[in-house]
Tab-separated table of C-alpha atoms and ligand atoms in Angstrom:
chain	number	residue	atom	x	y	z
A	29	MET	CA	100.081	85.243	109.251
A	30	PRO	CA	101.988	88.536	109.478
A	31	PHE	CA	104.786	88.961	106.979
A	32	ARG	CA	108.051	87.912	108.551
A	33	ARG	CA	111.321	89.395	107.392
A	34	LYS	CA	114.283	87.083	106.989
A	35	LYS	CA	116.930	87.273	109.677
A	36	ILE	CA	120.654	86.945	109.102
A	37	THR	CA	123.184	86.824	111.910
A	38	ILE	CA	126.890	87.402	111.461
A	39	ILE	CA	129.139	86.166	114.269
A	40	GLY	CA	132.343	88.205	114.461
A	41	ALA	CA	132.176	91.941	113.832
A	42	GLY	CA	135.739	92.213	112.563
A	43	GLN	CA	136.775	93.140	109.041
A	44	VAL	CA	134.993	90.314	107.243
A	45	GLY	CA	131.904	90.225	109.480
A	46	ALA	CA	131.221	93.955	109.476
A	47	THR	CA	131.735	94.253	105.712
A	48	CYS	CA	129.388	91.331	105.226
A	49	ALA	CA	126.781	93.035	107.450
A	50	TYR	CA	127.087	96.211	105.390
A	51	ILE	CA	126.589	94.448	102.054
A	52	ALA	CA	123.725	92.307	103.388
A	53	ALA	CA	121.954	95.363	104.833
A	54	SER	CA	122.477	97.391	101.671
A	55	ARG	CA	120.784	94.651	99.635
A	56	ASP	CA	117.735	94.591	101.902
A	57	MET	CA	118.254	90.900	102.510
A	58	GLY	CA	116.465	91.033	105.853
A	59	ASP	CA	117.207	92.012	109.424
A	60	VAL	CA	120.872	91.798	110.229
A	61	VAL	CA	122.362	91.005	113.647
A	62	LEU	CA	126.098	91.535	114.077
A	63	LEU	CA	127.432	89.682	117.121
A	64	ASP	CA	130.873	89.868	118.680
A	65	ARG	CA	132.289	89.145	122.097
A	66	ALA	CA	133.484	92.753	121.882
A	67	GLU	CA	129.987	94.145	122.427
A	68	GLY	CA	130.815	97.815	121.858
A	69	MET	CA	132.418	97.084	118.518
A	70	ALA	CA	129.422	95.066	117.320
A	71	LYS	CA	126.975	97.739	118.474
A	72	GLY	CA	129.068	100.639	117.161
A	73	LYS	CA	129.539	99.124	113.703
A	74	ALA	CA	125.867	98.135	113.515
A	75	LEU	CA	124.816	101.717	114.272
A	76	ASP	CA	127.243	103.042	111.689
A	77	ILE	CA	125.809	100.697	109.031
A	78	LEU	CA	122.239	101.655	109.969
A	79	GLN	CA	123.107	105.321	109.493
A	80	ALA	CA	124.672	104.592	106.097
A	81	GLY	CA	121.202	103.326	105.179
A	82	ALA	CA	119.834	106.844	105.537
A	83	VAL	CA	122.171	107.954	102.754
A	84	GLU	CA	122.236	104.831	100.607
A	85	LEU	CA	118.521	104.279	101.227
A	86	PHE	CA	118.241	100.801	102.598
A	87	ASP	CA	115.713	99.942	105.241
A	88	GLY	CA	116.561	96.756	107.110
A	89	THR	CA	117.396	96.852	110.768
A	90	VAL	CA	121.002	96.264	111.747
A	91	ARG	CA	121.617	95.429	115.386
A	92	GLY	CA	124.808	94.840	117.294
A	93	ALA	CA	124.848	92.194	120.036
A	94	ALA	CA	126.991	90.128	122.349
A	95	ASP	CA	124.154	87.885	123.549
A	96	TYR	CA	123.065	84.990	121.342
A	97	ASP	CA	119.474	85.387	122.479
A	98	ASP	CA	119.363	88.466	120.210
A	99	THR	CA	120.147	86.205	117.245
A	100	ALA	CA	117.341	83.727	117.989
A	101	GLY	CA	115.430	82.320	115.045
A	102	SER	CA	117.911	83.371	112.377
A	103	ASP	CA	117.427	81.938	108.894
A	104	VAL	CA	121.115	82.187	108.052
A	105	VAL	CA	124.055	82.435	110.457
A	106	VAL	CA	127.541	83.300	109.207
A	107	VAL	CA	130.553	82.503	111.403
A	108	THR	CA	133.580	84.764	110.880
A	109	ALA	CA	134.695	84.803	114.534
A	110	GLY	CA	138.228	83.731	115.229
A	111	SER	CA	141.777	84.779	115.468
A	112	PRO	CA	143.615	85.877	112.345
A	113	ARG	CA	146.990	84.476	111.302
A	114	ARG	CA	149.757	86.443	112.947
A	115	PRO	CA	153.525	86.119	113.284
A	116	GLY	CA	154.601	83.736	116.023
A	117	LEU	CA	151.339	81.791	115.981
A	118	SER	CA	151.957	78.280	114.674
A	119	ARG	CA	149.543	76.551	112.352
A	120	ASP	CA	148.580	74.174	115.165
A	121	ASP	CA	148.035	77.076	117.595
A	122	LEU	CA	145.716	78.767	115.122
A	123	LEU	CA	143.876	75.515	114.494
A	124	ALA	CA	143.365	75.033	118.242
A	125	ILE	CA	142.270	78.623	118.918
A	126	ASN	CA	139.836	78.797	116.030
A	127	ALA	CA	138.429	75.306	116.606
A	128	GLY	CA	137.628	76.458	120.156
A	129	VAL	CA	136.007	79.677	118.937
A	130	VAL	CA	133.978	78.054	116.148
A	131	GLY	CA	132.942	75.169	118.400
A	132	SER	CA	131.661	77.480	121.139
A	133	CYS	CA	129.831	79.714	118.642
A	134	CYS	CA	128.145	76.667	117.109
A	135	LEU	CA	126.839	75.438	120.455
A	136	GLU	CA	125.114	78.795	120.890
A	137	ILE	CA	123.805	78.770	117.313
A	138	LYS	CA	122.347	75.301	117.881
A	139	ARG	CA	120.540	76.569	120.965
A	140	THR	CA	119.201	79.819	119.510
A	141	SER	CA	118.754	79.148	115.766
A	142	PRO	CA	118.215	75.410	115.408
A	143	GLU	CA	116.697	75.778	111.934
A	144	ALA	CA	119.374	78.048	110.456
A	145	VAL	CA	121.588	77.451	107.465
A	146	VAL	CA	125.097	78.045	108.812
A	147	ILE	CA	127.928	79.375	106.647
A	148	ILE	CA	131.435	79.014	108.064
A	149	VAL	CA	134.143	81.468	107.020
A	150	THR	CA	136.782	81.200	109.767
A	151	ASN	CA	140.087	79.718	108.613
A	152	PRO	CA	141.445	77.121	108.166
A	153	LEU	CA	138.123	76.817	106.418
A	154	ASP	CA	137.870	73.145	105.582
A	155	ALA	CA	138.751	72.100	109.144
A	156	MET	CA	136.546	74.751	110.779
A	157	THR	CA	133.532	73.649	108.740
A	158	PHE	CA	134.180	70.100	109.919
A	159	VAL	CA	134.267	71.266	113.580
A	160	ALA	CA	131.104	73.308	113.074
A	161	SER	CA	129.218	70.412	111.568
A	162	ARG	CA	130.206	68.168	114.467
A	163	GLU	CA	129.131	70.688	117.127
A	164	LEU	CA	125.922	71.720	115.375
A	165	GLY	CA	124.756	68.216	114.508
A	166	PHE	CA	122.658	69.773	111.715
A	167	PRO	CA	121.922	67.875	108.498
A	168	ARG	CA	124.491	68.492	105.784
A	169	GLU	CA	122.021	70.677	103.883
A	170	ARG	CA	122.463	73.343	106.559
A	171	VAL	CA	126.237	73.516	107.103
A	172	LEU	CA	128.403	75.022	104.384
A	173	GLY	CA	131.815	76.615	104.107
A	174	MET	CA	132.582	79.718	102.064
A	175	ALA	CA	135.681	79.296	99.933
A	176	GLY	CA	134.937	78.425	96.316
A	177	VAL	CA	132.956	81.576	95.559
A	178	LEU	CA	135.918	83.651	96.733
A	179	ASP	CA	138.571	81.525	95.036
A	180	SER	CA	136.662	81.558	91.755
A	181	ALA	CA	136.042	85.322	92.073
A	182	ARG	CA	139.794	85.812	92.319
A	183	PHE	CA	140.412	83.667	89.265
A	184	ARG	CA	137.623	85.399	87.311
A	185	SER	CA	138.935	88.844	88.148
A	186	PHE	CA	142.448	87.915	86.934
A	187	VAL	CA	141.051	86.435	83.707
A	188	ALA	CA	138.919	89.545	83.085
A	189	ALA	CA	141.903	91.847	83.632
A	190	GLU	CA	144.157	89.741	81.394
A	191	LEU	CA	141.650	89.809	78.525
A	192	SER	CA	140.416	93.308	79.302
A	193	VAL	CA	136.762	92.240	79.353
A	194	SER	CA	133.935	92.614	81.836
A	195	VAL	CA	134.170	90.193	84.718
A	196	ARG	CA	130.418	89.658	84.273
A	197	ASP	CA	131.181	87.606	81.198
A	198	VAL	CA	133.753	85.376	82.853
A	199	GLN	CA	132.469	82.154	84.388
A	200	ALA	CA	134.771	79.904	86.341
A	201	LEU	CA	134.705	76.956	88.668
A	202	VAL	CA	137.088	76.173	91.482
A	203	LEU	CA	137.003	72.890	93.380
A	204	GLY	CA	138.785	71.350	96.344
A	205	GLY	CA	140.106	72.851	99.548
A	206	HIS	CA	140.513	76.550	100.236
A	207	GLY	CA	143.776	78.325	99.487
A	208	ASP	CA	146.825	76.813	97.887
A	209	SER	CA	145.326	73.357	97.397
A	210	MET	CA	142.320	74.704	95.510
A	211	VAL	CA	141.690	73.292	92.041
A	212	PRO	CA	140.850	75.913	89.420
A	213	MET	CA	139.286	74.275	86.381
A	214	PRO	CA	140.429	76.116	83.237
A	215	ARG	CA	138.513	73.620	81.069
A	216	HIS	CA	135.322	74.907	82.714
A	217	CYS	CA	136.142	78.602	82.448
A	218	PHE	CA	134.218	80.478	79.762
A	219	VAL	CA	134.477	84.048	78.561
A	220	GLY	CA	131.269	85.143	76.876
A	221	GLY	CA	130.576	81.468	76.208
A	222	VAL	CA	134.012	80.815	74.628
A	223	PRO	CA	136.324	78.347	76.443
A	224	LEU	CA	139.257	80.129	78.101
A	225	THR	CA	141.552	77.487	76.628
A	226	GLN	CA	140.848	79.007	73.177
A	227	LEU	CA	141.680	82.518	74.327
A	228	LEU	CA	144.904	82.180	76.326
A	229	SER	CA	147.995	80.008	76.107
A	230	PRO	CA	148.405	77.185	78.633
A	231	GLU	CA	151.320	79.138	80.183
A	232	ARG	CA	149.241	82.273	80.728
A	233	ILE	CA	146.354	80.254	82.138
A	234	GLN	CA	148.744	78.504	84.534
A	235	ALA	CA	150.129	81.869	85.691
A	236	LEU	CA	146.588	83.093	86.467
A	237	VAL	CA	145.784	79.823	88.233
A	238	GLU	CA	148.871	80.226	90.435
A	239	ARG	CA	147.986	83.812	91.251
A	240	ALA	CA	144.432	82.833	92.211
A	241	ARG	CA	145.778	80.023	94.357
A	242	ARG	CA	147.902	82.490	96.293
A	243	GLY	CA	145.311	85.262	96.112
A	244	GLY	CA	144.829	85.419	99.874
A	245	ASP	CA	148.579	85.494	100.607
A	246	GLU	CA	149.152	88.266	98.060
A	247	ILE	CA	146.725	90.457	99.985
A	248	VAL	CA	148.081	89.468	103.425
A	249	ASN	CA	151.575	90.458	102.264
A	250	LEU	CA	150.390	93.824	100.995
A	251	LEU	CA	148.275	94.637	104.033
A	252	GLU	CA	150.945	93.492	106.498
A	253	THR	CA	148.322	93.449	109.268
A	254	GLY	CA	145.149	91.494	108.604
A	255	SER	CA	143.770	89.641	105.606
A	256	ALA	CA	141.305	90.178	102.775
A	257	TYR	CA	137.751	91.172	103.593
A	258	TYR	CA	135.889	92.914	100.754
A	259	ALA	CA	135.854	89.938	98.383
A	260	PRO	CA	135.304	87.396	101.186
A	261	ALA	CA	132.351	89.436	102.472
A	262	ALA	CA	130.820	89.782	98.997
A	263	SER	CA	131.211	86.033	98.502
A	264	ILE	CA	129.452	85.248	101.794
A	265	VAL	CA	126.561	87.503	100.853
A	266	GLN	CA	126.166	85.757	97.494
A	267	MET	CA	125.765	82.414	99.269
A	268	ALA	CA	123.462	83.827	101.951
A	269	GLU	CA	121.318	85.548	99.346
A	270	ALA	CA	120.921	82.318	97.362
A	271	VAL	CA	119.437	80.762	100.506
A	272	LEU	CA	117.379	83.696	101.805
A	273	ARG	CA	115.816	84.387	98.402
A	274	ASN	CA	115.639	80.708	97.375
A	275	GLN	CA	117.559	81.522	94.203
A	276	ARG	CA	118.632	77.957	93.327
A	277	ARG	CA	122.083	79.132	92.319
A	278	ILE	CA	124.954	76.818	91.520
A	279	LEU	CA	127.938	78.045	93.505
A	280	PRO	CA	131.151	76.350	94.568
A	281	CYS	CA	130.961	75.783	98.337
A	282	ALA	CA	132.567	73.511	100.901
A	283	ALA	CA	129.976	70.786	101.488
A	284	LEU	CA	130.014	67.506	103.365
A	285	LEU	CA	130.542	64.835	100.735
A	286	GLN	CA	128.708	61.548	101.100
A	287	GLY	CA	130.243	59.544	98.305
A	288	GLU	CA	130.158	62.269	95.655
A	289	TYR	CA	133.446	62.552	93.764
A	290	GLY	CA	134.478	59.362	95.575
A	291	VAL	CA	134.813	61.152	98.942
A	292	SER	CA	132.924	60.622	102.206
A	293	GLY	CA	132.911	62.436	105.518
A	294	LEU	CA	134.949	65.490	104.505
A	295	PHE	CA	134.020	69.067	103.615
A	296	VAL	CA	135.418	69.795	100.179
A	297	GLY	CA	134.680	72.543	97.667
A	298	VAL	CA	132.284	71.313	94.974
A	299	PRO	CA	129.548	72.919	92.862
A	300	CYS	CA	126.419	73.135	95.028
A	301	LEU	CA	122.815	73.950	94.225
A	302	LEU	CA	121.848	76.500	96.889
A	303	GLY	CA	118.241	77.342	97.616
A	304	GLY	CA	115.838	77.971	100.441
A	305	GLN	CA	116.730	74.719	102.188
A	306	GLY	CA	120.469	75.382	101.975
A	307	LEU	CA	122.395	72.741	100.042
A	308	GLU	CA	119.799	71.199	97.736
A	309	GLN	CA	122.201	69.120	95.671
A	310	VAL	CA	125.889	68.460	95.223
A	311	CYS	CA	126.415	68.766	91.472
A	312	GLU	CA	128.652	66.014	90.224
A	313	PHE	CA	130.382	65.932	86.871
A	314	GLU	CA	133.219	63.994	85.325
A	315	LEU	CA	136.779	65.123	85.932
A	316	ASP	CA	139.522	64.440	83.406
A	317	GLU	CA	142.776	62.820	84.496
A	318	THR	CA	144.609	66.037	85.373
A	319	GLU	CA	141.618	67.469	87.241
A	320	ARG	CA	141.126	64.201	89.104
A	321	ALA	CA	144.760	64.177	90.238
A	322	ALA	CA	144.581	67.803	91.431
A	323	PHE	CA	141.258	67.174	93.171
A	324	ASP	CA	142.595	64.050	94.919
A	325	HIS	CA	145.670	65.975	96.051
A	326	SER	CA	143.440	68.707	97.458
A	327	VAL	CA	141.287	66.143	99.283
A	328	THR	CA	144.461	64.683	100.815
A	329	ARG	CA	145.316	68.138	102.169
A	330	VAL	CA	141.827	68.564	103.628
A	331	ARG	CA	142.046	65.115	105.213
A	332	ALA	CA	145.421	66.024	106.748
A	333	LEU	CA	143.826	69.092	108.368
A	334	VAL	CA	141.042	66.994	109.853
A	335	ASP	CA	143.639	64.462	111.075
A	336	ASP	CA	145.445	67.382	112.739
A	337	LEU	CA	142.250	68.148	114.655
A	338	ALA	CA	142.182	64.584	115.966
A	339	ARG	CA	145.929	64.617	116.742
A	340	LEU	CA	145.448	67.790	118.785
A	341	GLY	CA	142.384	66.341	120.507
A	342	LEU	CA	140.134	69.061	119.081
B	425	APR	N1	132.787	85.033	119.891
B	425	APR	C1	132.456	86.114	119.163
B	425	APR	N2	133.356	86.834	118.458
B	425	APR	C2	134.633	86.446	118.532
B	425	APR	C3	135.044	85.329	119.274
B	425	APR	C4	134.055	84.595	119.972
B	425	APR	N3	134.349	83.516	120.696
B	425	APR	N4	136.381	85.183	119.106
B	425	APR	C5	136.801	86.180	118.297
B	425	APR	N5	135.751	86.940	117.942
B	425	APR	C6	135.722	88.120	117.092
B	425	APR	C7	136.829	89.118	117.405
B	425	APR	O1	136.448	89.932	118.512
B	425	APR	C8	136.910	89.896	116.094
B	425	APR	O2	136.085	91.057	116.117
B	425	APR	O3	136.004	87.739	115.746
B	425	APR	C9	136.376	88.911	115.044
B	425	APR	C10	137.403	88.554	113.992
B	425	APR	O4	137.631	89.683	113.244
B	425	APR	P1	139.052	90.055	112.609
B	425	APR	O5	140.129	89.763	113.598
B	425	APR	O6	138.939	91.417	112.011
B	425	APR	O7	139.228	88.958	111.457
B	425	APR	P2	138.641	89.039	109.960
B	425	APR	O8	139.635	89.702	109.073
B	425	APR	O9	137.244	89.534	110.000
B	425	APR	O10	138.644	87.489	109.566
B	425	APR	C11	137.772	86.594	110.217
B	425	APR	O11	137.549	85.143	108.346
B	425	APR	O12	138.531	85.028	106.253
B	425	APR	C12	138.561	84.552	107.561
B	425	APR	O13	140.905	84.011	107.905
B	425	APR	C13	139.858	84.871	108.269
B	425	APR	O14	139.468	83.363	110.087
B	425	APR	C14	139.437	84.718	109.687
B	425	APR	C15	137.978	85.195	109.679
């Protein structure tokens, strides 16, 4: 059988999608297709990335597209398409617009890449992953949301800066929903193997937790137009790479819980074993009382978002 390269499709060639395509191509993760309803933008950015390969010396093909047939047979599909938050757009409006976008993209993905592992990025993440799963009808192993890798990257980068150490040596875990209901777990944060709780005061840790929780808003406020994209894109690629290279990594992702952590039927951020099949296992461990309370609160917020979908008939 001839050697077949892996294929990764990114839906949405905006800030997050295009950056993701660049990083994926530069790591030779396979053939990259960048799809957007704005065909020229997808094709233009794809060409630009391909030409960067001549300087940075990466070889994969990068193609722009507006037709899902060009994405057929993808191993991994990433959905970043949607409308960003903007002034005057209510939370419900955004929910309705993005549920429509993600739903329509997923119907096409189901038709053209029925075996793909699908990673949802569009916000509000926990609700969009729920919509995607419903439209795709794929087993839970193949529908994941990207949030925890980004949220924990933010926390890790703040810890590394505070202690003036390499971020490589900072390990952290973030559970729960994306954004301000996320649950950073200081008890499970280690710096060079030493618990963070032995290195910083509870007050300092809490300050870093709060900053991580509002990490996305801090960037939105600075940018004024648009939201973060470098760290989100890098986080997507880490998840996609774990699948495409069957790395069996343990990464925090939004996964459909089926009784784990006492939750069923909702996508919530938990540690996941990611490999060639997608989600190979939800890793469960015991939460202490404080963690349990924060996790339950976060689950309540995720459930409220899903209830909003039903209330709006989405
Ligand atoms: N089909 C294909 N592409 C679409 C569709 C659709 N139905 N609807 C919108 N798009 C495309 C837009 O044309 C745009 O190029 O999605 C892209 C979104 O890009 P940006 O507006 O630059 O948004 P970005 O910053 O990339 O964020 C994308 O990721 O982190 C989340 O909150 C963020 O939900 C947002 C998403």
